C-alpha cells in the first residue's frame, strides 16, 4: 500500500510539471490572487476526478481477464510515457472566468474539466488497476497533484521559468516505461507491481 501511494505520488507530481492543469493553476493565481480558494478548488476537483479514475481502474481489474489486463496496463503505462513527452501549451488551460461561481467554484469546474482524459487521470486508472489499492492510489495521485500545483499557485511565475520541464517530464516518462516494461514482461508481479 505504501508503494502504491509513493509511486502514484511521484509519477503524478513529476508528470504534472508543465502540464495544462499546472498552467491553469498559474493562470488562476495570476488572475484572482486568492491562493486559498484556488488551492481548495484544486483539491476538491482532483479528489473527485481521481476517485472516479481510481474506481474505473479497480472495476477494470474485475471485468478483464488478468492475462489481458497485463497487456492493457503495460501498454497504458507505455502510452502515458510517450504522452509525458508531449508539452502542453498555455492556451490549453485558458478560458476560466469568475462569473457566479466565485474563485473556488471556477477552480473546481476548470480543474475537473481540465483533468478529464488528461495523462494524470489515465495514469490514475492504470495505477489503480495495477496496484489494486484504490485509496492509496487516489491519495497518492491527489497528493502528487497538490505537490505540483500548490507551489504554482503560491509562487506563480517566479518558479515557472526556472523549472526544467523537459527533464522532469523525461524522468516521469522513464518511470512509466519501467512500469510498462515490468508489467508486460511479468517481472513486476514478483515485485508487487
PDB file of C-alpha atoms in Angstrom:
ATOM      1  CA  UNK A   1       0.000   0.000   0.000  1.00  0.00           C
ATOM      2  CA  UNK A   2       2.866   2.361   0.780  1.00  0.00           C
ATOM      3  CA  UNK A   3       4.440   1.514  -2.568  1.00  0.00           C
ATOM      4  CA  UNK A   4       1.185   2.304  -4.399  1.00  0.00           C
ATOM      5  CA  UNK A   5       0.971   5.663  -2.604  1.00  0.00           C
ATOM      6  CA  UNK A   6       4.637   6.525  -3.188  1.00  0.00           C
ATOM      7  CA  UNK A   7       4.729   5.576  -6.875  1.00  0.00           C
ATOM      8  CA  UNK A   8       1.402   7.319  -7.520  1.00  0.00           C
ATOM      9  CA  UNK A   9       2.589  10.477  -5.790  1.00  0.00           C
ATOM     10  CA  UNK A  10       5.919  10.533  -7.591  1.00  0.00           C
ATOM     11  CA  UNK A  11       4.799   9.918 -11.128  1.00  0.00           C
ATOM     12  CA  UNK A  12       1.882  12.355 -10.921  1.00  0.00           C
ATOM     13  CA  UNK A  13       3.942  15.091  -9.255  1.00  0.00           C
ATOM     14  CA  UNK A  14       6.622  14.746 -11.931  1.00  0.00           C
ATOM     15  CA  UNK A  15       4.122  14.405 -14.755  1.00  0.00           C
ATOM     16  CA  UNK A  16       2.190  17.454 -13.628  1.00  0.00           C
ATOM     17  CA  UNK A  17       5.171  19.803 -14.039  1.00  0.00           C
ATOM     18  CA  UNK A  18       4.371  21.939 -17.070  1.00  0.00           C
ATOM     19  CA  UNK A  19       1.029  20.160 -17.581  1.00  0.00           C
ATOM     20  CA  UNK A  20      -2.038  22.148 -18.640  1.00  0.00           C
ATOM     21  CA  UNK A  21      -3.507  21.951 -15.140  1.00  0.00           C
ATOM     22  CA  UNK A  22      -0.332  23.437 -13.673  1.00  0.00           C
ATOM     23  CA  UNK A  23      -0.552  26.170 -16.290  1.00  0.00           C
ATOM     24  CA  UNK A  24      -4.190  26.605 -15.274  1.00  0.00           C
ATOM     25  CA  UNK A  25      -3.101  26.973 -11.633  1.00  0.00           C
ATOM     26  CA  UNK A  26      -0.658  29.688 -12.675  1.00  0.00           C
ATOM     27  CA  UNK A  27      -3.339  31.480 -14.695  1.00  0.00           C
ATOM     28  CA  UNK A  28      -5.884  31.342 -11.873  1.00  0.00           C
ATOM     29  CA  UNK A  29      -3.315  32.574  -9.351  1.00  0.00           C
ATOM     30  CA  UNK A  30      -2.302  35.470 -11.597  1.00  0.00           C
ATOM     31  CA  UNK A  31      -5.892  36.399 -12.363  1.00  0.00           C
ATOM     32  CA  UNK A  32      -7.526  36.150  -8.923  1.00  0.00           C
ATOM     33  CA  UNK A  33      -4.619  36.448  -6.468  1.00  0.00           C
ATOM     34  CA  UNK A  34      -6.571  34.419  -3.887  1.00  0.00           C
ATOM     35  CA  UNK A  35      -4.486  31.309  -3.218  1.00  0.00           C
ATOM     36  CA  UNK A  36      -6.617  29.599  -0.550  1.00  0.00           C
ATOM     37  CA  UNK A  37      -9.828  29.162  -2.584  1.00  0.00           C
ATOM     38  CA  UNK A  38      -7.741  28.161  -5.611  1.00  0.00           C
ATOM     39  CA  UNK A  39      -5.851  25.505  -3.620  1.00  0.00           C
ATOM     40  CA  UNK A  40      -9.104  24.236  -2.052  1.00  0.00           C
ATOM     41  CA  UNK A  41     -10.698  24.084  -5.509  1.00  0.00           C
ATOM     42  CA  UNK A  42      -7.757  22.119  -6.919  1.00  0.00           C
ATOM     43  CA  UNK A  43      -8.019  19.639  -4.030  1.00  0.00           C
ATOM     44  CA  UNK A  44     -11.778  19.095  -4.424  1.00  0.00           C
ATOM     45  CA  UNK A  45     -11.589  18.760  -8.216  1.00  0.00           C
ATOM     46  CA  UNK A  46      -8.632  16.382  -8.047  1.00  0.00           C
ATOM     47  CA  UNK A  47     -10.234  14.183  -5.388  1.00  0.00           C
ATOM     48  CA  UNK A  48     -13.437  13.906  -7.421  1.00  0.00           C
ATOM     49  CA  UNK A  49     -11.656  13.273 -10.709  1.00  0.00           C
ATOM     50  CA  UNK A  50      -9.080  10.822  -9.394  1.00  0.00           C
ATOM     51  CA  UNK A  51     -11.628   8.951  -7.258  1.00  0.00           C
ATOM     52  CA  UNK A  52     -13.651   8.329 -10.417  1.00  0.00           C
ATOM     53  CA  UNK A  53     -10.495   7.289 -12.288  1.00  0.00           C
ATOM     54  CA  UNK A  54      -9.405   5.018  -9.425  1.00  0.00           C
ATOM     55  CA  UNK A  55     -12.857   3.431  -9.305  1.00  0.00           C
ATOM     56  CA  UNK A  56     -12.669   2.764 -13.040  1.00  0.00           C
ATOM     57  CA  UNK A  57      -9.239   1.154 -12.654  1.00  0.00           C
ATOM     58  CA  UNK A  58     -10.469  -1.015  -9.786  1.00  0.00           C
ATOM     59  CA  UNK A  59     -13.559  -2.050 -11.744  1.00  0.00           C
ATOM     60  CA  UNK A  60     -11.489  -2.947 -14.812  1.00  0.00           C
ATOM     61  CA  UNK A  61      -9.482  -5.469 -12.781  1.00  0.00           C
ATOM     62  CA  UNK A  62     -12.752  -7.271 -12.003  1.00  0.00           C
ATOM     63  CA  UNK A  63     -14.077  -7.473 -15.562  1.00  0.00           C
ATOM     64  CA  UNK A  64     -10.947  -8.030 -17.652  1.00  0.00           C
ATOM     65  CA  UNK A  65      -9.116 -11.344 -17.596  1.00  0.00           C
ATOM     66  CA  UNK A  66      -5.761 -10.985 -15.762  1.00  0.00           C
ATOM     67  CA  UNK A  67      -3.789 -12.087 -18.826  1.00  0.00           C
ATOM     68  CA  UNK A  68      -5.394  -9.344 -20.925  1.00  0.00           C
ATOM     69  CA  UNK A  69      -5.156  -6.847 -18.071  1.00  0.00           C
ATOM     70  CA  UNK A  70      -1.374  -7.224 -18.024  1.00  0.00           C
ATOM     71  CA  UNK A  71      -1.246  -6.160 -21.684  1.00  0.00           C
ATOM     72  CA  UNK A  72      -3.734  -3.329 -21.214  1.00  0.00           C
ATOM     73  CA  UNK A  73      -1.798  -1.984 -18.230  1.00  0.00           C
ATOM     74  CA  UNK A  74       1.640  -2.408 -19.758  1.00  0.00           C
ATOM     75  CA  UNK A  75       0.639  -0.666 -22.971  1.00  0.00           C
ATOM     76  CA  UNK A  76      -1.197   2.049 -20.991  1.00  0.00           C
ATOM     77  CA  UNK A  77       1.939   2.794 -18.980  1.00  0.00           C
ATOM     78  CA  UNK A  78       3.994   2.989 -22.175  1.00  0.00           C
ATOM     79  CA  UNK A  79       1.399   5.271 -23.808  1.00  0.00           C
ATOM     80  CA  UNK A  80       1.446   7.602 -20.792  1.00  0.00           C
ATOM     81  CA  UNK A  81       5.264   7.635 -21.016  1.00  0.00           C
ATOM     82  CA  UNK A  82       5.069   8.879 -24.606  1.00  0.00           C
ATOM     83  CA  UNK A  83       2.321  11.344 -23.664  1.00  0.00           C
ATOM     84  CA  UNK A  84       4.549  12.773 -20.913  1.00  0.00           C
ATOM     85  CA  UNK A  85       6.957  13.930 -23.590  1.00  0.00           C
ATOM     86  CA  UNK A  86       4.304  16.000 -25.407  1.00  0.00           C
ATOM     87  CA  UNK A  87       4.355  19.533 -23.953  1.00  0.00           C
ATOM     88  CA  UNK A  88       1.120  21.302 -23.028  1.00  0.00           C
ATOM     89  CA  UNK A  89       0.502  24.839 -24.231  1.00  0.00           C
ATOM     90  CA  UNK A  90      -0.695  27.752 -22.097  1.00  0.00           C
ATOM     91  CA  UNK A  91      -3.693  28.143 -24.400  1.00  0.00           C
ATOM     92  CA  UNK A  92      -4.876  24.653 -23.385  1.00  0.00           C
ATOM     93  CA  UNK A  93      -5.589  25.957 -19.882  1.00  0.00           C
ATOM     94  CA  UNK A  94      -7.269  29.268 -20.652  1.00  0.00           C
ATOM     95  CA  UNK A  95     -10.927  30.155 -20.540  1.00  0.00           C
ATOM     96  CA  UNK A  96     -11.721  30.379 -16.812  1.00  0.00           C
ATOM     97  CA  UNK A  97     -13.901  33.343 -15.901  1.00  0.00           C
ATOM     98  CA  UNK A  98     -15.240  34.081 -12.418  1.00  0.00           C
ATOM     99  CA  UNK A  99     -18.966  34.582 -13.108  1.00  0.00           C
ATOM    100  CA  UNK A 100     -21.311  33.478 -10.330  1.00  0.00           C
ATOM    101  CA  UNK A 101     -19.223  30.571  -9.125  1.00  0.00           C
ATOM    102  CA  UNK A 102     -16.559  32.572  -7.351  1.00  0.00           C
ATOM    103  CA  UNK A 103     -12.870  31.696  -7.337  1.00  0.00           C
ATOM    104  CA  UNK A 104     -13.378  28.336  -5.576  1.00  0.00           C
ATOM    105  CA  UNK A 105     -16.174  27.252  -7.923  1.00  0.00           C
ATOM    106  CA  UNK A 106     -14.324  28.345 -11.040  1.00  0.00           C
ATOM    107  CA  UNK A 107     -11.254  26.420  -9.900  1.00  0.00           C
ATOM    108  CA  UNK A 108     -13.243  23.236  -9.154  1.00  0.00           C
ATOM    109  CA  UNK A 109     -15.006  23.277 -12.519  1.00  0.00           C
ATOM    110  CA  UNK A 110     -11.928  24.300 -14.521  1.00  0.00           C
ATOM    111  CA  UNK A 111      -9.640  21.717 -12.881  1.00  0.00           C
ATOM    112  CA  UNK A 112     -12.171  18.901 -13.061  1.00  0.00           C
ATOM    113  CA  UNK A 113     -12.731  19.515 -16.766  1.00  0.00           C
ATOM    114  CA  UNK A 114      -9.018  20.016 -17.491  1.00  0.00           C
ATOM    115  CA  UNK A 115      -8.252  16.656 -15.883  1.00  0.00           C
ATOM    116  CA  UNK A 116     -10.817  14.759 -17.967  1.00  0.00           C
ATOM    117  CA  UNK A 117      -8.813  12.469 -20.224  1.00  0.00           C
ATOM    118  CA  UNK A 118      -5.546  14.061 -19.096  1.00  0.00           C
ATOM    119  CA  UNK A 119      -2.438  11.950 -18.639  1.00  0.00           C
ATOM    120  CA  UNK A 120      -2.683  12.082 -14.834  1.00  0.00           C
ATOM    121  CA  UNK A 121      -6.268  10.789 -14.982  1.00  0.00           C
ATOM    122  CA  UNK A 122      -5.240   7.984 -17.335  1.00  0.00           C
ATOM    123  CA  UNK A 123      -2.278   7.238 -15.062  1.00  0.00           C
ATOM    124  CA  UNK A 124      -4.633   7.057 -12.066  1.00  0.00           C
ATOM    125  CA  UNK A 125      -6.811   4.488 -13.858  1.00  0.00           C
ATOM    126  CA  UNK A 126      -3.751   2.393 -14.734  1.00  0.00           C
ATOM    127  CA  UNK A 127      -2.154   2.697 -11.274  1.00  0.00           C
ATOM    128  CA  UNK A 128      -5.405   1.739  -9.506  1.00  0.00           C
ATOM    129  CA  UNK A 129      -5.712  -1.292 -11.764  1.00  0.00           C
ATOM    130  CA  UNK A 130      -2.060  -2.225 -11.337  1.00  0.00           C
ATOM    131  CA  UNK A 131      -1.841  -1.938  -7.560  1.00  0.00           C
ATOM    132  CA  UNK A 132      -5.476  -2.769  -6.748  1.00  0.00           C
ATOM    133  CA  UNK A 133      -5.185  -0.273  -3.891  1.00  0.00           C
ATOM    134  CA  UNK A 134      -7.882   2.327  -4.590  1.00  0.00           C
ATOM    135  CA  UNK A 135      -7.362   4.563  -1.556  1.00  0.00           C
ATOM    136  CA  UNK A 136      -3.559   4.505  -1.686  1.00  0.00           C
ATOM    137  CA  UNK A 137      -3.515   5.344  -5.401  1.00  0.00           C
ATOM    138  CA  UNK A 138      -6.142   8.113  -5.195  1.00  0.00           C
ATOM    139  CA  UNK A 139      -4.428   9.596  -2.131  1.00  0.00           C
ATOM    140  CA  UNK A 140      -1.056   9.377  -3.901  1.00  0.00           C
ATOM    141  CA  UNK A 141      -2.171  10.880  -7.195  1.00  0.00           C
ATOM    142  CA  UNK A 142      -4.054  13.647  -5.377  1.00  0.00           C
ATOM    143  CA  UNK A 143      -1.027  14.376  -3.198  1.00  0.00           C
ATOM    144  CA  UNK A 144       1.162  14.440  -6.317  1.00  0.00           C
ATOM    145  CA  UNK A 145      -1.192  16.949  -7.958  1.00  0.00           C
ATOM    146  CA  UNK A 146      -1.080  19.130  -4.856  1.00  0.00           C
ATOM    147  CA  UNK A 147       2.738  18.907  -4.659  1.00  0.00           C
ATOM    148  CA  UNK A 148       2.985  20.211  -8.213  1.00  0.00           C
ATOM    149  CA  UNK A 149       0.181  22.766  -8.174  1.00  0.00           C
ATOM    150  CA  UNK A 150       0.284  24.415  -4.725  1.00  0.00           C
ATOM    151  CA  UNK A 151       3.739  25.928  -5.351  1.00  0.00           C
ATOM    152  CA  UNK A 152       2.489  27.101  -8.746  1.00  0.00           C
ATOM    153  CA  UNK A 153      -0.380  28.902  -7.025  1.00  0.00           C
ATOM    154  CA  UNK A 154       1.759  30.330  -4.225  1.00  0.00           C
ATOM    155  CA  UNK A 155       4.892  31.244  -6.160  1.00  0.00           C
ATOM    156  CA  UNK A 156       3.450  31.706  -9.629  1.00  0.00           C
ATOM    157  CA  UNK A 157       5.708  32.978 -12.334  1.00  0.00           C
ATOM    158  CA  UNK A 158       8.764  33.037 -10.052  1.00  0.00           C
ATOM    159  CA  UNK A 159       9.137  29.262 -10.323  1.00  0.00           C
ATOM    160  CA  UNK A 160       7.630  28.639 -13.754  1.00  0.00           C
ATOM    161  CA  UNK A 161      10.640  29.908 -15.663  1.00  0.00           C
ATOM    162  CA  UNK A 162      13.179  28.038 -13.512  1.00  0.00           C
ATOM    163  CA  UNK A 163      11.674  24.560 -13.739  1.00  0.00           C
ATOM    164  CA  UNK A 164      13.458  22.183 -16.168  1.00  0.00           C
ATOM    165  CA  UNK A 165      10.132  20.907 -17.560  1.00  0.00           C
ATOM    166  CA  UNK A 166      11.619  18.687 -20.270  1.00  0.00           C
ATOM    167  CA  UNK A 167      13.956  16.972 -17.804  1.00  0.00           C
ATOM    168  CA  UNK A 168      11.176  16.412 -15.267  1.00  0.00           C
ATOM    169  CA  UNK A 169       8.854  15.011 -17.941  1.00  0.00           C
ATOM    170  CA  UNK A 170      11.692  12.792 -19.163  1.00  0.00           C
ATOM    171  CA  UNK A 171      12.111  11.350 -15.666  1.00  0.00           C
ATOM    172  CA  UNK A 172       8.358  10.748 -15.360  1.00  0.00           C
ATOM    173  CA  UNK A 173       8.311   9.102 -18.808  1.00  0.00           C
ATOM    174  CA  UNK A 174      11.218   6.853 -17.780  1.00  0.00           C
ATOM    175  CA  UNK A 175       9.314   5.746 -14.668  1.00  0.00           C
ATOM    176  CA  UNK A 176       6.264   4.879 -16.785  1.00  0.00           C
ATOM    177  CA  UNK A 177       8.486   2.984 -19.268  1.00  0.00           C
ATOM    178  CA  UNK A 178       9.899   0.929 -16.395  1.00  0.00           C
ATOM    179  CA  UNK A 179       6.383   0.263 -15.033  1.00  0.00           C
ATOM    180  CA  UNK A 180       5.135  -0.697 -18.503  1.00  0.00           C
ATOM    181  CA  UNK A 181       8.081  -2.958 -19.228  1.00  0.00           C
ATOM    182  CA  UNK A 182       7.864  -4.698 -15.849  1.00  0.00           C
ATOM    183  CA  UNK A 183       4.142  -5.208 -16.318  1.00  0.00           C
ATOM    184  CA  UNK A 184       4.419  -6.564 -19.867  1.00  0.00           C
ATOM    185  CA  UNK A 185       7.239  -8.949 -19.026  1.00  0.00           C
ATOM    186  CA  UNK A 186       5.530 -10.150 -15.870  1.00  0.00           C
ATOM    187  CA  UNK A 187       8.592  -9.256 -13.812  1.00  0.00           C
ATOM    188  CA  UNK A 188       6.587  -6.618 -11.961  1.00  0.00           C
ATOM    189  CA  UNK A 189       4.370  -9.302 -10.416  1.00  0.00           C
ATOM    190  CA  UNK A 190       7.285 -10.612  -8.375  1.00  0.00           C
ATOM    191  CA  UNK A 191       7.793  -7.087  -7.003  1.00  0.00           C
ATOM    192  CA  UNK A 192       4.126  -6.429  -6.254  1.00  0.00           C
ATOM    193  CA  UNK A 193       3.629  -4.164  -9.288  1.00  0.00           C
TER     194      UNK A 193
END
